[in-house]
Amino acid sequence: MINEYLNFVEEWCEVLESKAFARQHGKWSKEQPTTFFHFKINKKYTKIIQTDHGNDSVHAFLENETLDIYKAATWNAPAKDARYNLFRDFNHILEVCEPNGGYLYKGKKVYG
């Protein structure tokens, strides 16, 4: 199922990058970005990876079958309980997502 929604994941990463850039440098800065988001598809989960000044960390996990989004607990494992669903909540995710991942904390789920 994940292959059908790769453009959603790409757009999510692009929005995270633009928000990171605006937060670090200002929206109209001509400086080069230092924070990038990309993803790696694995067997069960797709990792959303943040690269900041060359250091990688997992921003979130996306379950490939259900498209549920989880906060990262470790590099290799998601936290329990899905925070959002990529298909159902996509537009809302693009509004509330932040590079620091605060929107993924349990109890911080925001609905529009």
Short mmCIF file of C-alpha atoms in Angstrom, two decimals:
data_model
loop_
_atom_site.label_atom_id
_atom_site.label_comp_id
_atom_site.label_asym_id
_atom_site.label_seq_id
_atom_site.Cartn_x
_atom_site.Cartn_y
_atom_site.Cartn_z
CA MET A 1 0.00 0.00 0.00
CA ILE A 2 2.87 2.41 0.74
CA ASN A 3 3.88 2.58 -2.93
CA GLU A 4 0.51 4.12 -3.80
CA TYR A 5 1.14 6.97 -1.36
CA LEU A 6 4.82 7.78 -1.94
CA ASN A 7 3.95 11.23 -3.26
CA PHE A 8 2.17 11.93 0.08
CA VAL A 9 5.34 10.97 1.96
CA GLU A 10 7.49 13.09 -0.35
CA GLU A 11 5.23 16.10 0.15
CA TRP A 12 5.26 15.60 3.94
CA CYS A 13 9.08 15.61 3.87
CA GLU A 14 9.12 18.75 1.70
CA VAL A 15 6.81 20.60 4.09
CA LEU A 16 8.95 19.57 7.07
CA GLU A 17 12.06 20.85 5.26
CA SER A 18 10.47 24.20 4.41
CA LYS A 19 9.28 24.66 8.00
CA ALA A 20 12.75 23.76 9.32
CA PHE A 21 14.36 26.27 6.96
CA ALA A 22 11.91 29.04 7.90
CA ARG A 23 12.49 28.38 11.60
CA GLN A 24 16.31 28.35 11.27
CA HIS A 25 16.93 31.08 8.72
CA GLY A 26 13.73 33.03 8.15
CA LYS A 27 11.29 32.44 5.35
CA TRP A 28 13.08 34.59 2.73
CA SER A 29 16.70 33.82 3.61
CA LYS A 30 19.16 33.05 0.83
CA GLU A 31 21.23 30.75 3.06
CA GLN A 32 21.55 27.08 2.22
CA PRO A 33 19.31 24.67 4.14
CA THR A 34 20.97 22.53 6.80
CA THR A 35 18.05 20.25 7.68
CA PHE A 36 16.69 17.66 5.26
CA PHE A 37 13.97 15.02 5.51
CA HIS A 38 13.90 11.80 3.52
CA PHE A 39 12.43 8.35 3.94
CA LYS A 40 13.51 4.73 3.78
CA ILE A 41 10.99 2.00 3.06
CA ASN A 42 11.53 -1.15 5.11
CA LYS A 43 9.47 -4.32 5.35
CA LYS A 44 6.89 -3.17 7.94
CA TYR A 45 7.59 0.54 8.42
CA THR A 46 8.81 3.48 6.40
CA LYS A 47 11.22 5.63 8.40
CA ILE A 48 10.97 9.39 8.04
CA ILE A 49 14.57 10.47 8.65
CA GLN A 50 15.77 13.94 9.57
CA THR A 51 19.33 14.93 8.64
CA ASP A 52 20.52 18.00 10.49
CA HIS A 53 24.10 19.19 9.84
CA GLY A 54 24.94 15.66 8.65
CA ASN A 55 23.49 13.83 11.69
CA ASP A 56 20.54 11.48 11.15
CA SER A 57 17.64 10.84 13.50
CA VAL A 58 14.25 9.21 12.99
CA HIS A 59 11.45 11.76 12.89
CA ALA A 60 8.58 9.26 12.61
CA PHE A 61 7.53 5.82 11.46
CA LEU A 62 4.83 5.12 8.90
CA GLU A 63 3.28 1.64 8.94
CA ASN A 64 3.28 0.46 5.34
CA GLU A 65 -0.01 -1.48 5.40
CA THR A 66 -2.27 0.83 7.42
CA LEU A 67 -0.48 4.17 6.77
CA ASP A 68 -0.60 4.89 10.51
CA ILE A 69 2.01 7.40 11.71
CA TYR A 70 3.94 6.80 14.93
CA LYS A 71 6.40 8.87 16.92
CA ALA A 72 9.86 7.28 16.97
CA ALA A 73 10.82 5.55 20.22
CA THR A 74 14.28 4.51 18.99
CA TRP A 75 16.14 4.37 15.69
CA ASN A 76 14.57 0.97 14.95
CA ALA A 77 11.19 1.07 16.69
CA PRO A 78 8.11 3.27 16.84
CA ALA A 79 6.36 4.32 20.03
CA LYS A 80 3.07 2.62 20.82
CA ASP A 81 -0.22 4.02 19.60
CA ALA A 82 -0.61 5.63 16.20
CA ARG A 83 -0.73 9.41 16.22
CA TYR A 84 -2.22 10.01 12.78
CA ASN A 85 -3.14 8.21 9.58
CA LEU A 86 -1.42 9.45 6.43
CA PHE A 87 -4.42 8.86 4.19
CA ARG A 88 -7.17 10.10 6.50
CA ASP A 89 -5.29 13.04 8.11
CA PHE A 90 -2.95 14.11 5.28
CA ASN A 91 -3.97 17.75 4.90
CA HIS A 92 -4.10 18.23 8.65
CA ILE A 93 -0.63 16.67 9.06
CA LEU A 94 0.79 19.19 6.59
CA GLU A 95 -0.70 22.02 8.68
CA VAL A 96 0.45 20.88 12.13
CA CYS A 97 3.72 19.09 11.38
CA GLU A 98 6.86 20.64 12.85
CA PRO A 99 10.49 19.59 12.37
CA ASN A 100 10.91 19.06 16.13
CA GLY A 101 8.17 16.38 16.09
CA GLY A 102 6.10 17.94 18.86
CA TYR A 103 2.90 17.11 16.99
CA LEU A 104 3.73 13.42 17.39
CA TYR A 105 3.75 13.34 21.20
CA LYS A 106 0.93 11.40 22.79
CA GLY A 107 -1.74 13.75 24.02
CA LYS A 108 -0.60 16.50 21.64
CA LYS A 109 -2.72 15.24 18.76
CA VAL A 110 -4.44 18.21 17.23
CA TYR A 111 -7.51 17.91 15.04
CA GLY A 112 -8.74 20.68 12.76
#
